Amino acid sequence: MASNEDASAVADLKGGHPPAVKVGGMRIVQHKKEPEKPEQPALTQEEEEEFGSSPPKTDKHHSSAVVSGAVTKGDKDFPPEAVKVYHDKPMPTHAKPRAPQIQHIHQPR
């Protein structure tokens, strides 16, 4: 009996996977969930000596660096308000009147 069940399961496969699920002639999408990724185990003493420990991550927004001889201060050089003003489109001082559309009918008089 087990061989009959295996044979019917193999016969139902289309290209190595089960055929599409259809309702009313339309395919139904079946999303597959990814399994959770296991966390990487901590490095052992030997691995840490061989590869070294990872350096601590730095906060790029609040760090200072030297660029072309000048000390930068991250976000303090360009405050968010100044960047917003620079990127926003200026509002017009007054509204332009709409030009009337003249309908031209090309006919002889």
PDB file of N, CA and C in Angstrom:
ATOM      1  N   MET A   1       0.809  -1.188   0.000  1.00  0.00           N
ATOM      2  CA  MET A   1       0.000   0.000   0.000  1.00  0.00           C
ATOM      3  C   MET A   1       0.854   1.255   0.000  1.00  0.00           C
ATOM      4  N   ALA A   2       1.965   1.194   0.690  1.00  0.00           N
ATOM      5  CA  ALA A   2       2.831   2.369   0.766  1.00  0.00           C
ATOM      6  C   ALA A   2       3.377   2.709  -0.610  1.00  0.00           C
ATOM      7  N   SER A   3       3.635   1.690  -1.432  1.00  0.00           N
ATOM      8  CA  SER A   3       4.173   1.961  -2.761  1.00  0.00           C
ATOM      9  C   SER A   3       3.111   2.626  -3.639  1.00  0.00           C
ATOM     10  N   ASN A   4       1.824   2.283  -3.456  1.00  0.00           N
ATOM     11  CA  ASN A   4       0.754   2.924  -4.217  1.00  0.00           C
ATOM     12  C   ASN A   4       0.644   4.402  -3.866  1.00  0.00           C
ATOM     13  N   GLU A   5       0.778   4.726  -2.577  1.00  0.00           N
ATOM     14  CA  GLU A   5       0.707   6.127  -2.150  1.00  0.00           C
ATOM     15  C   GLU A   5       1.887   6.917  -2.704  1.00  0.00           C
ATOM     16  N   ASP A   6       3.080   6.304  -2.709  1.00  0.00           N
ATOM     17  CA  ASP A   6       4.260   6.975  -3.246  1.00  0.00           C
ATOM     18  C   ASP A   6       4.113   7.204  -4.747  1.00  0.00           C
ATOM     19  N   ALA A   7       3.566   6.228  -5.458  1.00  0.00           N
ATOM     20  CA  ALA A   7       3.400   6.348  -6.903  1.00  0.00           C
ATOM     21  C   ALA A   7       2.389   7.437  -7.242  1.00  0.00           C
ATOM     22  N   SER A   8       1.302   7.536  -6.460  1.00  0.00           N
ATOM     23  CA  SER A   8       0.307   8.577  -6.741  1.00  0.00           C
ATOM     24  C   SER A   8       0.863   9.952  -6.415  1.00  0.00           C
ATOM     25  N   ALA A   9       1.719  10.049  -5.385  1.00  0.00           N
ATOM     26  CA  ALA A   9       2.327  11.334  -5.036  1.00  0.00           C
ATOM     27  C   ALA A   9       3.280  11.783  -6.133  1.00  0.00           C
ATOM     28  N   VAL A  10       4.028  10.843  -6.715  1.00  0.00           N
ATOM     29  CA  VAL A  10       4.955  11.185  -7.794  1.00  0.00           C
ATOM     30  C   VAL A  10       4.172  11.567  -9.044  1.00  0.00           C
ATOM     31  N   ALA A  11       3.040  10.918  -9.296  1.00  0.00           N
ATOM     32  CA  ALA A  11       2.247  11.209 -10.486  1.00  0.00           C
ATOM     33  C   ALA A  11       1.612  12.593 -10.409  1.00  0.00           C
ATOM     34  N   ASP A  12       1.341  13.100  -9.200  1.00  0.00           N
ATOM     35  CA  ASP A  12       0.711  14.407  -9.052  1.00  0.00           C
ATOM     36  C   ASP A  12       1.690  15.560  -9.242  1.00  0.00           C
ATOM     37  N   LEU A  13       2.973  15.291  -9.220  1.00  0.00           N
ATOM     38  CA  LEU A  13       3.954  16.369  -9.329  1.00  0.00           C
ATOM     39  C   LEU A  13       4.078  16.852 -10.771  1.00  0.00           C
ATOM     40  N   LYS A  14       4.214  18.149 -10.935  1.00  0.00           N
ATOM     41  CA  LYS A  14       4.437  18.759 -12.240  1.00  0.00           C
ATOM     42  C   LYS A  14       5.777  19.472 -12.178  1.00  0.00           C
ATOM     43  N   GLY A  15       6.774  18.925 -12.820  1.00  0.00           N
ATOM     44  CA  GLY A  15       8.085  19.562 -12.802  1.00  0.00           C
ATOM     45  C   GLY A  15       8.739  19.512 -11.441  1.00  0.00           C
ATOM     46  N   GLY A  16       8.435  18.497 -10.645  1.00  0.00           N
ATOM     47  CA  GLY A  16       9.063  18.355  -9.345  1.00  0.00           C
ATOM     48  C   GLY A  16       8.319  19.027  -8.217  1.00  0.00           C
ATOM     49  N   HIS A  17       7.225  19.710  -8.512  1.00  0.00           N
ATOM     50  CA  HIS A  17       6.432  20.350  -7.459  1.00  0.00           C
ATOM     51  C   HIS A  17       4.961  20.150  -7.773  1.00  0.00           C
ATOM     52  N   PRO A  18       4.082  20.299  -6.787  1.00  0.00           N
ATOM     53  CA  PRO A  18       2.654  20.076  -7.042  1.00  0.00           C
ATOM     54  C   PRO A  18       2.105  21.105  -8.027  1.00  0.00           C
ATOM     55  N   PRO A  19       1.068  20.748  -8.776  1.00  0.00           N
ATOM     56  CA  PRO A  19       0.513  21.693  -9.748  1.00  0.00           C
ATOM     57  C   PRO A  19      -0.113  22.900  -9.065  1.00  0.00           C
ATOM     58  N   ALA A  20      -0.331  23.952  -9.853  1.00  0.00           N
ATOM     59  CA  ALA A  20      -0.889  25.192  -9.321  1.00  0.00           C
ATOM     60  C   ALA A  20      -2.304  24.966  -8.805  1.00  0.00           C
ATOM     61  N   VAL A  21      -2.641  25.677  -7.754  1.00  0.00           N
ATOM     62  CA  VAL A  21      -3.982  25.605  -7.194  1.00  0.00           C
ATOM     63  C   VAL A  21      -4.849  26.580  -7.983  1.00  0.00           C
ATOM     64  N   LYS A  22      -5.954  26.091  -8.526  1.00  0.00           N
ATOM     65  CA  LYS A  22      -6.825  26.946  -9.331  1.00  0.00           C
ATOM     66  C   LYS A  22      -8.235  26.910  -8.775  1.00  0.00           C
ATOM     67  N   VAL A  23      -8.866  28.073  -8.777  1.00  0.00           N
ATOM     68  CA  VAL A  23     -10.262  28.193  -8.382  1.00  0.00           C
ATOM     69  C   VAL A  23     -10.952  28.988  -9.471  1.00  0.00           C
ATOM     70  N   GLY A  24     -11.923  28.402 -10.113  1.00  0.00           N
ATOM     71  CA  GLY A  24     -12.646  29.092 -11.173  1.00  0.00           C
ATOM     72  C   GLY A  24     -11.757  29.417 -12.362  1.00  0.00           C
ATOM     73  N   GLY A  25     -10.741  28.610 -12.620  1.00  0.00           N
ATOM     74  CA  GLY A  25      -9.848  28.839 -13.746  1.00  0.00           C
ATOM     75  C   GLY A  25      -8.753  29.860 -13.475  1.00  0.00           C
ATOM     76  N   MET A  26      -8.722  30.440 -12.279  1.00  0.00           N
ATOM     77  CA  MET A  26      -7.693  31.434 -11.932  1.00  0.00           C
ATOM     78  C   MET A  26      -6.713  30.804 -10.947  1.00  0.00           C
ATOM     79  N   ARG A  27      -5.436  31.130 -11.123  1.00  0.00           N
ATOM     80  CA  ARG A  27      -4.413  30.619 -10.211  1.00  0.00           C
ATOM     81  C   ARG A  27      -4.495  31.339  -8.873  1.00  0.00           C
ATOM     82  N   ILE A  28      -4.303  30.622  -7.801  1.00  0.00           N
ATOM     83  CA  ILE A  28      -4.277  31.184  -6.459  1.00  0.00           C
ATOM     84  C   ILE A  28      -2.819  31.202  -6.000  1.00  0.00           C
ATOM     85  N   VAL A  29      -2.345  32.372  -5.596  1.00  0.00           N
ATOM     86  CA  VAL A  29      -0.960  32.511  -5.158  1.00  0.00           C
ATOM     87  C   VAL A  29      -0.818  31.942  -3.759  1.00  0.00           C
ATOM     88  N   GLN A  30       0.207  31.145  -3.567  1.00  0.00           N
ATOM     89  CA  GLN A  30       0.484  30.584  -2.256  1.00  0.00           C
ATOM     90  C   GLN A  30       1.885  31.030  -1.858  1.00  0.00           C
ATOM     91  N   HIS A  31       1.956  31.978  -0.939  1.00  0.00           N
ATOM     92  CA  HIS A  31       3.243  32.489  -0.481  1.00  0.00           C
ATOM     93  C   HIS A  31       3.824  31.524   0.545  1.00  0.00           C
ATOM     94  N   LYS A  32       5.091  31.243   0.382  1.00  0.00           N
ATOM     95  CA  LYS A  32       5.761  30.358   1.326  1.00  0.00           C
ATOM     96  C   LYS A  32       6.538  31.206   2.313  1.00  0.00           C
ATOM     97  N   LYS A  33       6.396  30.905   3.586  1.00  0.00           N
ATOM     98  CA  LYS A  33       7.094  31.646   4.628  1.00  0.00           C
ATOM     99  C   LYS A  33       8.510  31.097   4.774  1.00  0.00           C
ATOM    100  N   GLU A  34       9.458  32.020   4.932  1.00  0.00           N
ATOM    101  CA  GLU A  34      10.838  31.601   5.133  1.00  0.00           C
ATOM    102  C   GLU A  34      11.026  31.183   6.584  1.00  0.00           C
ATOM    103  N   PRO A  35      11.753  30.122   6.804  1.00  0.00           N
ATOM    104  CA  PRO A  35      11.999  29.724   8.194  1.00  0.00           C
ATOM    105  C   PRO A  35      12.904  30.748   8.874  1.00  0.00           C
ATOM    106  N   GLU A  36      12.778  30.834  10.179  1.00  0.00           N
ATOM    107  CA  GLU A  36      13.598  31.779  10.928  1.00  0.00           C
ATOM    108  C   GLU A  36      15.059  31.369  10.829  1.00  0.00           C
ATOM    109  N   LYS A  37      15.916  32.367  10.660  1.00  0.00           N
ATOM    110  CA  LYS A  37      17.341  32.089  10.555  1.00  0.00           C
ATOM    111  C   LYS A  37      17.909  31.939  11.965  1.00  0.00           C
ATOM    112  N   PRO A  38      18.614  30.861  12.201  1.00  0.00           N
ATOM    113  CA  PRO A  38      19.195  30.695  13.536  1.00  0.00           C
ATOM    114  C   PRO A  38      20.321  31.705  13.745  1.00  0.00           C
ATOM    115  N   GLU A  39      20.448  32.165  14.973  1.00  0.00           N
ATOM    116  CA  GLU A  39      21.501  33.116  15.284  1.00  0.00           C
ATOM    117  C   GLU A  39      22.848  32.416  15.204  1.00  0.00           C
ATOM    118  N   GLN A  40      23.860  33.164  14.756  1.00  0.00           N
ATOM    119  CA  GLN A  40      25.184  32.582  14.646  1.00  0.00           C
ATOM    120  C   GLN A  40      25.769  32.407  16.044  1.00  0.00           C
ATOM    121  N   PRO A  41      26.374  31.272  16.284  1.00  0.00           N
ATOM    122  CA  PRO A  41      26.940  31.053  17.614  1.00  0.00           C
ATOM    123  C   PRO A  41      28.119  31.995  17.853  1.00  0.00           C
ATOM    124  N   ALA A  42      28.375  32.270  19.117  1.00  0.00           N
ATOM    125  CA  ALA A  42      29.479  33.152  19.480  1.00  0.00           C
ATOM    126  C   ALA A  42      30.801  32.497  19.092  1.00  0.00           C
ATOM    127  N   LEU A  43      31.790  33.326  18.790  1.00  0.00           N
ATOM    128  CA  LEU A  43      33.093  32.814  18.387  1.00  0.00           C
ATOM    129  C   LEU A  43      33.787  32.148  19.571  1.00  0.00           C
ATOM    130  N   THR A  44      34.421  31.039  19.288  1.00  0.00           N
ATOM    131  CA  THR A  44      35.205  30.387  20.329  1.00  0.00           C
ATOM    132  C   THR A  44      36.534  31.118  20.468  1.00  0.00           C
ATOM    133  N   GLN A  45      37.293  30.757  21.461  1.00  0.00           N
ATOM    134  CA  GLN A  45      38.571  31.428  21.715  1.00  0.00           C
ATOM    135  C   GLN A  45      39.513  31.257  20.518  1.00  0.00           C
ATOM    136  N   GLU A  46      39.522  30.048  19.930  1.00  0.00           N
ATOM    137  CA  GLU A  46      40.401  29.794  18.781  1.00  0.00           C
ATOM    138  C   GLU A  46      39.972  30.620  17.574  1.00  0.00           C
ATOM    139  N   GLU A  47      38.668  30.662  17.316  1.00  0.00           N
ATOM    140  CA  GLU A  47      38.171  31.437  16.176  1.00  0.00           C
ATOM    141  C   GLU A  47      38.435  32.924  16.365  1.00  0.00           C
ATOM    142  N   GLU A  48      38.291  33.407  17.589  1.00  0.00           N
ATOM    143  CA  GLU A  48      38.528  34.824  17.845  1.00  0.00           C
ATOM    144  C   GLU A  48      39.995  35.173  17.622  1.00  0.00           C
ATOM    145  N   GLU A  49      40.899  34.266  18.012  1.00  0.00           N
ATOM    146  CA  GLU A  49      42.320  34.506  17.771  1.00  0.00           C
ATOM    147  C   GLU A  49      42.627  34.483  16.278  1.00  0.00           C
ATOM    148  N   GLU A  50      41.946  33.577  15.536  1.00  0.00           N
ATOM    149  CA  GLU A  50      42.221  33.441  14.109  1.00  0.00           C
ATOM    150  C   GLU A  50      41.636  34.603  13.307  1.00  0.00           C
ATOM    151  N   PHE A  51      40.382  34.917  13.543  1.00  0.00           N
ATOM    152  CA  PHE A  51      39.702  35.933  12.744  1.00  0.00           C
ATOM    153  C   PHE A  51      39.675  37.298  13.411  1.00  0.00           C
ATOM    154  N   GLY A  52      39.789  37.342  14.704  1.00  0.00           N
ATOM    155  CA  GLY A  52      39.689  38.599  15.438  1.00  0.00           C
ATOM    156  C   GLY A  52      38.237  38.915  15.734  1.00  0.00           C
ATOM    157  N   SER A  53      38.025  39.758  16.732  1.00  0.00           N
ATOM    158  CA  SER A  53      36.652  40.124  17.072  1.00  0.00           C
ATOM    159  C   SER A  53      36.224  41.300  16.204  1.00  0.00           C
ATOM    160  N   SER A  54      34.938  41.395  15.952  1.00  0.00           N
ATOM    161  CA  SER A  54      34.444  42.483  15.106  1.00  0.00           C
ATOM    162  C   SER A  54      34.518  43.796  15.878  1.00  0.00           C
ATOM    163  N   PRO A  55      34.917  44.877  15.213  1.00  0.00           N
ATOM    164  CA  PRO A  55      34.999  46.161  15.912  1.00  0.00           C
ATOM    165  C   PRO A  55      33.602  46.674  16.241  1.00  0.00           C
ATOM    166  N   PRO A  56      33.462  47.466  17.291  1.00  0.00           N
ATOM    167  CA  PRO A  56      32.135  47.997  17.622  1.00  0.00           C
ATOM    168  C   PRO A  56      31.665  48.956  16.537  1.00  0.00           C
ATOM    169  N   LYS A  57      30.381  48.933  16.267  1.00  0.00           N
ATOM    170  CA  LYS A  57      29.819  49.803  15.237  1.00  0.00           C
ATOM    171  C   LYS A  57      29.749  51.231  15.760  1.00  0.00           C
ATOM    172  N   THR A  58      30.105  52.174  14.892  1.00  0.00           N
ATOM    173  CA  THR A  58      30.089  53.579  15.287  1.00  0.00           C
ATOM    174  C   THR A  58      28.838  54.246  14.756  1.00  0.00           C
ATOM    175  N   ASP A  59      28.407  55.277  15.432  1.00  0.00           N
ATOM    176  CA  ASP A  59      27.251  56.053  15.008  1.00  0.00           C
ATOM    177  C   ASP A  59      27.726  57.080  13.989  1.00  0.00           C
ATOM    178  N   LYS A  60      27.331  56.915  12.736  1.00  0.00           N
ATOM    179  CA  LYS A  60      27.819  57.788  11.667  1.00  0.00           C
ATOM    180  C   LYS A  60      27.264  59.202  11.773  1.00  0.00           C
ATOM    181  N   HIS A  61      26.124  59.377  12.419  1.00  0.00           N
ATOM    182  CA  HIS A  61      25.510  60.699  12.489  1.00  0.00           C
ATOM    183  C   HIS A  61      26.168  61.597  13.536  1.00  0.00           C
ATOM    184  N   HIS A  62      26.727  61.019  14.567  1.00  0.00           N
ATOM    185  CA  HIS A  62      27.276  61.826  15.645  1.00  0.00           C
ATOM    186  C   HIS A  62      28.796  61.697  15.749  1.00  0.00           C
ATOM    187  N   SER A  63      29.452  61.304  14.665  1.00  0.00           N
ATOM    188  CA  SER A  63      30.897  61.162  14.694  1.00  0.00           C
ATOM    189  C   SER A  63      31.547  62.361  14.017  1.00  0.00           C
ATOM    190  N   SER A  64      32.791  62.607  14.355  1.00  0.00           N
ATOM    191  CA  SER A  64      33.528  63.685  13.702  1.00  0.00           C
ATOM    192  C   SER A  64      34.650  63.059  12.890  1.00  0.00           C
ATOM    193  N   ALA A  65      34.936  63.646  11.735  1.00  0.00           N
ATOM    194  CA  ALA A  65      35.974  63.138  10.860  1.00  0.00           C
ATOM    195  C   ALA A  65      36.678  64.315  10.209  1.00  0.00           C
ATOM    196  N   VAL A  66      37.874  64.064   9.707  1.00  0.00           N
ATOM    197  CA  VAL A  66      38.638  65.108   9.030  1.00  0.00           C
ATOM    198  C   VAL A  66      38.491  64.882   7.533  1.00  0.00           C
ATOM    199  N   VAL A  67      37.924  65.873   6.836  1.00  0.00           N
ATOM    200  CA  VAL A  67      37.754  65.813   5.398  1.00  0.00           C
ATOM    201  C   VAL A  67      38.465  67.018   4.809  1.00  0.00           C
ATOM    202  N   SER A  68      39.491  66.770   4.012  1.00  0.00           N
ATOM    203  CA  SER A  68      40.282  67.832   3.370  1.00  0.00           C
ATOM    204  C   SER A  68      40.830  68.813   4.397  1.00  0.00           C
ATOM    205  N   GLY A  69      41.197  68.327   5.545  1.00  0.00           N
ATOM    206  CA  GLY A  69      41.791  69.176   6.562  1.00  0.00           C
ATOM    207  C   GLY A  69      40.792  69.864   7.468  1.00  0.00           C
ATOM    208  N   ALA A  70      39.497  69.778   7.175  1.00  0.00           N
ATOM    209  CA  ALA A  70      38.474  70.413   8.007  1.00  0.00           C
ATOM    210  C   ALA A  70      37.777  69.343   8.834  1.00  0.00           C
ATOM    211  N   VAL A  71      37.497  69.656  10.065  1.00  0.00           N
ATOM    212  CA  VAL A  71      36.819  68.712  10.948  1.00  0.00           C
ATOM    213  C   VAL A  71      35.320  68.804  10.691  1.00  0.00           C
ATOM    214  N   THR A  72      34.710  67.673  10.378  1.00  0.00           N
ATOM    215  CA  THR A  72      33.262  67.637  10.175  1.00  0.00           C
ATOM    216  C   THR A  72      32.607  67.141  11.447  1.00  0.00           C
ATOM    217  N   LYS A  73      31.380  67.555  11.644  1.00  0.00           N
ATOM    218  CA  LYS A  73      30.668  67.191  12.868  1.00  0.00           C
ATOM    219  C   LYS A  73      29.391  66.415  12.570  1.00  0.00           C
ATOM    220  N   GLY A  74      29.331  65.763  11.423  1.00  0.00           N
ATOM    221  CA  GLY A  74      28.166  64.957  11.098  1.00  0.00           C
ATOM    222  C   GLY A  74      26.942  65.811  10.843  1.00  0.00           C
ATOM    223  N   ASP A  75      25.861  65.579  11.583  1.00  0.00           N
ATOM    224  CA  ASP A  75      24.609  66.313  11.399  1.00  0.00           C
ATOM    225  C   ASP A  75      24.700  67.751  11.877  1.00  0.00           C
ATOM    226  N   LYS A  76      25.670  68.065  12.723  1.00  0.00           N
ATOM    227  CA  LYS A  76      25.760  69.423  13.252  1.00  0.00           C
ATOM    228  C   LYS A  76      26.191  70.414  12.176  1.00  0.00           C
ATOM    229  N   ASP A  77      26.927  69.951  11.151  1.00  0.00           N
ATOM    230  CA  ASP A  77      27.321  70.836  10.056  1.00  0.00           C
ATOM    231  C   ASP A  77      26.104  71.262   9.241  1.00  0.00           C
ATOM    232  N   PHE A  78      25.189  70.348   9.019  1.00  0.00           N
ATOM    233  CA  PHE A  78      23.992  70.619   8.232  1.00  0.00           C
ATOM    234  C   PHE A  78      22.778  70.227   9.061  1.00  0.00           C
ATOM    235  N   PRO A  79      22.209  71.149   9.828  1.00  0.00           N
ATOM    236  CA  PRO A  79      21.038  70.794  10.633  1.00  0.00           C
ATOM    237  C   PRO A  79      19.852  70.442   9.730  1.00  0.00           C
ATOM    238  N   PRO A  80      18.952  69.604  10.203  1.00  0.00           N
ATOM    239  CA  PRO A  80      17.817  69.172   9.378  1.00  0.00           C
ATOM    240  C   PRO A  80      16.963  70.327   8.872  1.00  0.00           C
ATOM    241  N   GLU A  81      16.826  71.403   9.651  1.00  0.00           N
ATOM    242  CA  GLU A  81      16.013  72.538   9.204  1.00  0.00           C
ATOM    243  C   GLU A  81      16.637  73.185   7.971  1.00  0.00           C
ATOM    244  N   ALA A  82      17.965  73.335   7.965  1.00  0.00           N
ATOM    245  CA  ALA A  82      18.639  73.962   6.830  1.00  0.00           C
ATOM    246  C   ALA A  82      18.530  73.093   5.584  1.00  0.00           C
ATOM    247  N   VAL A  83      18.640  71.798   5.744  1.00  0.00           N
ATOM    248  CA  VAL A  83      18.528  70.895   4.603  1.00  0.00           C
ATOM    249  C   VAL A  83      17.113  70.932   4.049  1.00  0.00           C
ATOM    250  N   LYS A  84      16.121  71.004   4.927  1.00  0.00           N
ATOM    251  CA  LYS A  84      14.726  71.047   4.486  1.00  0.00           C
ATOM    252  C   LYS A  84      14.454  72.318   3.690  1.00  0.00           C
ATOM    253  N   VAL A  85      14.957  73.449   4.164  1.00  0.00           N
ATOM    254  CA  VAL A  85      14.763  74.712   3.452  1.00  0.00           C
ATOM    255  C   VAL A  85      15.440  74.657   2.093  1.00  0.00           C
ATOM    256  N   TYR A  86      16.603  74.038   2.025  1.00  0.00           N
ATOM    257  CA  TYR A  86      17.350  73.960   0.768  1.00  0.00           C
ATOM    258  C   TYR A  86      16.608  73.108  -0.260  1.00  0.00           C
ATOM    259  N   HIS A  87      15.966  72.029   0.177  1.00  0.00           N
ATOM    260  CA  HIS A  87      15.330  71.105  -0.752  1.00  0.00           C
ATOM    261  C   HIS A  87      13.897  71.489  -1.110  1.00  0.00           C
ATOM    262  N   ASP A  88      13.223  72.291  -0.291  1.00  0.00           N
ATOM    263  CA  ASP A  88      11.836  72.654  -0.576  1.00  0.00           C
ATOM    264  C   ASP A  88      11.763  73.655  -1.716  1.00  0.00           C
ATOM    265  N   LYS A  89      10.730  73.509  -2.546  1.00  0.00           N
ATOM    266  CA  LYS A  89      10.508  74.431  -3.654  1.00  0.00           C
ATOM    267  C   LYS A  89       9.906  75.718  -3.097  1.00  0.00           C
ATOM    268  N   PRO A  90      10.415  76.888  -3.513  1.00  0.00           N
ATOM    269  CA  PRO A  90       9.853  78.137  -2.986  1.00  0.00           C
ATOM    270  C   PRO A  90       8.427  78.358  -3.496  1.00  0.00           C
ATOM    271  N   MET A  91       7.597  78.934  -2.644  1.00  0.00           N
ATOM    272  CA  MET A  91       6.215  79.220  -3.014  1.00  0.00           C
ATOM    273  C   MET A  91       6.178  80.486  -3.870  1.00  0.00           C
ATOM    274  N   PRO A  92       5.315  80.546  -4.875  1.00  0.00           N
ATOM    275  CA  PRO A  92       5.229  81.757  -5.700  1.00  0.00           C
ATOM    276  C   PRO A  92       4.657  82.924  -4.894  1.00  0.00           C
ATOM    277  N   THR A  93       5.115  84.149  -5.228  1.00  0.00           N
ATOM    278  CA  THR A  93       4.644  85.327  -4.491  1.00  0.00           C
ATOM    279  C   THR A  93       3.219  85.690  -4.881  1.00  0.00           C
ATOM    280  N   HIS A  94       2.859  85.495  -6.132  1.00  0.00           N
ATOM    281  CA  HIS A  94       1.484  85.754  -6.554  1.00  0.00           C
ATOM    282  C   HIS A  94       1.110  84.743  -7.637  1.00  0.00           C
ATOM    283  N   ALA A  95      -0.197  84.489  -7.760  1.00  0.00           N
ATOM    284  CA  ALA A  95      -0.683  83.512  -8.725  1.00  0.00           C
ATOM    285  C   ALA A  95      -0.756  84.141 -10.107  1.00  0.00           C
ATOM    286  N   LYS A  96      -0.317  83.418 -11.108  1.00  0.00           N
ATOM    287  CA  LYS A  96      -0.381  83.909 -12.481  1.00  0.00           C
ATOM    288  C   LYS A  96      -1.799  83.690 -13.006  1.00  0.00           C
ATOM    289  N   PRO A  97      -2.359  84.696 -13.691  1.00  0.00           N
ATOM    290  CA  PRO A  97      -3.695  84.490 -14.259  1.00  0.00           C
ATOM    291  C   PRO A  97      -3.625  83.512 -15.431  1.00  0.00           C
ATOM    292  N   ARG A  98      -4.685  82.755 -15.577  1.00  0.00           N
ATOM    293  CA  ARG A  98      -4.743  81.793 -16.666  1.00  0.00           C
ATOM    294  C   ARG A  98      -4.974  82.506 -17.972  1.00  0.00           C
ATOM    295  N   ALA A  99      -4.235  82.151 -18.985  1.00  0.00           N
ATOM    296  CA  ALA A  99      -4.429  82.749 -20.306  1.00  0.00           C
ATOM    297  C   ALA A  99      -5.683  82.141 -20.933  1.00  0.00           C
ATOM    298  N   PRO A 100      -6.565  82.986 -21.479  1.00  0.00           N
ATOM    299  CA  PRO A 100      -7.778  82.434 -22.103  1.00  0.00           C
ATOM    300  C   PRO A 100      -7.419  81.645 -23.362  1.00  0.00           C
ATOM    301  N   GLN A 101      -8.116  80.542 -23.559  1.00  0.00           N
ATOM    302  CA  GLN A 101      -7.867  79.739 -24.744  1.00  0.00           C
ATOM    303  C   GLN A 101      -8.821  80.202 -25.840  1.00  0.00           C
ATOM    304  N   ILE A 102      -8.241  80.665 -26.910  1.00  0.00           N
ATOM    305  CA  ILE A 102      -9.034  81.138 -28.042  1.00  0.00           C
ATOM    306  C   ILE A 102      -9.251  79.960 -28.979  1.00  0.00           C
ATOM    307  N   GLN A 103     -10.516  79.756 -29.347  1.00  0.00           N
ATOM    308  CA  GLN A 103     -10.834  78.646 -30.230  1.00  0.00           C
ATOM    309  C   GLN A 103     -10.750  79.133 -31.671  1.00  0.00           C
ATOM    310  N   HIS A 104      -9.838  78.574 -32.418  1.00  0.00           N
ATOM    311  CA  HIS A 104      -9.667  78.928 -33.822  1.00  0.00           C
ATOM    312  C   HIS A 104     -10.410  77.913 -34.676  1.00  0.00           C
ATOM    313  N   ILE A 105     -11.338  78.408 -35.458  1.00  0.00           N
ATOM    314  CA  ILE A 105     -12.031  77.551 -36.404  1.00  0.00           C
ATOM    315  C   ILE A 105     -11.540  77.983 -37.779  1.00  0.00           C
ATOM    316  N   HIS A 106     -10.808  77.135 -38.440  1.00  0.00           N
ATOM    317  CA  HIS A 106     -10.214  77.472 -39.732  1.00  0.00           C
ATOM    318  C   HIS A 106     -11.246  77.237 -40.837  1.00  0.00           C
ATOM    319  N   GLN A 107     -12.016  78.279 -41.077  1.00  0.00           N
ATOM    320  CA  GLN A 107     -13.012  78.214 -42.145  1.00  0.00           C
ATOM    321  C   GLN A 107     -12.927  79.504 -42.955  1.00  0.00           C
ATOM    322  N   PRO A 108     -13.140  79.425 -44.231  1.00  0.00           N
ATOM    323  CA  PRO A 108     -13.174  80.665 -45.024  1.00  0.00           C
ATOM    324  C   PRO A 108     -14.432  81.460 -44.704  1.00  0.00           C
ATOM    325  N   ARG A 109     -14.327  82.793 -44.873  1.00  0.00           N
ATOM    326  CA  ARG A 109     -15.484  83.631 -44.586  1.00  0.00           C
ATOM    327  C   ARG A 109     -16.380  83.768 -45.754  1.00  0.00           C
TER     328      ARG A 109
END
